[in-house]
Amino acid sequence: MGYKAAVVLGLIPQLISAAVVCNFSTTASNGDTCTSFAASWGSTLENFQALNPSVSCPTLTVGQSYCVVGTVTSEPGTTTKATTTTTSTTTKAATTTTSSQYEPTIPGVPSNCDGFHLVASGDQCDAIETKYGITDAQFKAWNPSIDSKCSNLWLDYYVCVHVPGATTTPSTPQPTSTGPEPQMPGIVGTCKTYYKVKTGDSCYSINLAAGITLAQFRSWNTQVDATCTN
């Protein structure tokens, strides 16, 4: 009996030192269990319980928020267990920070990523891959939260397009834009019609006058941000 007590007490410092850094949490719905809730976020029951140490499985409290993306950390001398999960939902969830210059990034971007692309309206995985001369396998490996159908690219989030030592194929140079000067940076090289911005103009008024959509406007003027503030 004394031996068992010593073993339990010996574990207490390690349990106390553990801490959860939660990057994203969401609420449980009626009928959710620990297992089903974890599975819906591409996680395991073990990871879910590690991120929510006070949870009383198998049932969850409807409307209560639970952590689904995060990291379990510990003090020096104990192990660190990462429990970050990925999901195919298009809802903007956790942000993985790899460089203060490129924020926000989609979840799962490797910490050694040294090449980034800001997702713009109309972007597709294959177009991004072609632009940077990388394969689909490379792109998915560096951005593991993007699903197989590329249906969850997040607008105005950065994705990884290069890591140190990666082999890439130079893309075919695009036509250089001609036309009146000065021009806003990022105009596509195939542009045939131009508009000079005047005081009081907005993306909406320009699109309305030209009979085009915002998606078309941003795909032809790639440096215009999502809120048209620049």
mmCIF file of N, CA and C in Angstrom, residues 50 53 59 86 144 160 164 166 173 176 191 210 230:
data_model
loop_
_atom_site.group_PDB
_atom_site.id
_atom_site.type_symbol
_atom_site.label_atom_id
_atom_site.label_comp_id
_atom_site.label_asym_id
_atom_site.label_seq_id
_atom_site.Cartn_x
_atom_site.Cartn_y
_atom_site.Cartn_z
ATOM 1 N N ALA A 50 -6.701 15.933 -23.560
ATOM 2 C CA ALA A 50 -5.490 16.655 -23.160
ATOM 3 C C ALA A 50 -5.700 18.163 -23.236
ATOM 4 N N PRO A 53 -8.595 19.276 -19.947
ATOM 5 C CA PRO A 53 -8.333 18.365 -18.826
ATOM 6 C C PRO A 53 -9.462 18.260 -17.813
ATOM 7 N N THR A 59 -19.928 12.605 -22.024
ATOM 8 C CA THR A 59 -20.905 13.629 -22.369
ATOM 9 C C THR A 59 -20.295 15.020 -22.320
ATOM 10 N N THR A 86 -6.370 19.674 -37.414
ATOM 11 C CA THR A 86 -6.759 20.401 -38.614
ATOM 12 C C THR A 86 -8.196 20.079 -38.954
ATOM 13 N N PRO A 144 -1.156 21.604 -44.302
ATOM 14 C CA PRO A 144 -1.926 20.388 -44.054
ATOM 15 C C PRO A 144 -3.391 20.606 -43.717
ATOM 16 N N CYS A 160 1.793 28.658 -47.062
ATOM 17 C CA CYS A 160 3.226 28.424 -47.270
ATOM 18 C C CYS A 160 3.476 27.904 -48.680
ATOM 19 N N PRO A 164 12.976 25.712 -46.689
ATOM 20 C CA PRO A 164 14.392 25.589 -47.052
ATOM 21 C C PRO A 164 14.716 24.237 -47.683
ATOM 22 N N ALA A 166 13.659 23.036 -50.527
ATOM 23 C CA ALA A 166 12.630 22.482 -51.409
ATOM 24 C C ALA A 166 12.996 22.705 -52.872
ATOM 25 N N PRO A 173 7.123 32.982 -67.199
ATOM 26 C CA PRO A 173 6.915 34.409 -66.948
ATOM 27 C C PRO A 173 5.607 34.898 -67.553
ATOM 28 N N THR A 176 4.184 41.214 -69.250
ATOM 29 C CA THR A 176 4.330 42.448 -68.487
ATOM 30 C C THR A 176 3.219 43.411 -68.857
ATOM 31 N N CYS A 191 -4.042 42.733 -68.915
ATOM 32 C CA CYS A 191 -5.075 43.770 -68.831
ATOM 33 C C CYS A 191 -5.144 44.588 -70.123
ATOM 34 N N ALA A 210 -18.071 49.596 -64.426
ATOM 35 C CA ALA A 210 -17.465 48.713 -65.426
ATOM 36 C C ALA A 210 -18.293 47.465 -65.698
ATOM 37 N N ASN A 230 -7.241 50.067 -49.862
ATOM 38 C CA ASN A 230 -5.992 50.586 -50.428
ATOM 39 C C ASN A 230 -6.091 50.843 -51.919
#
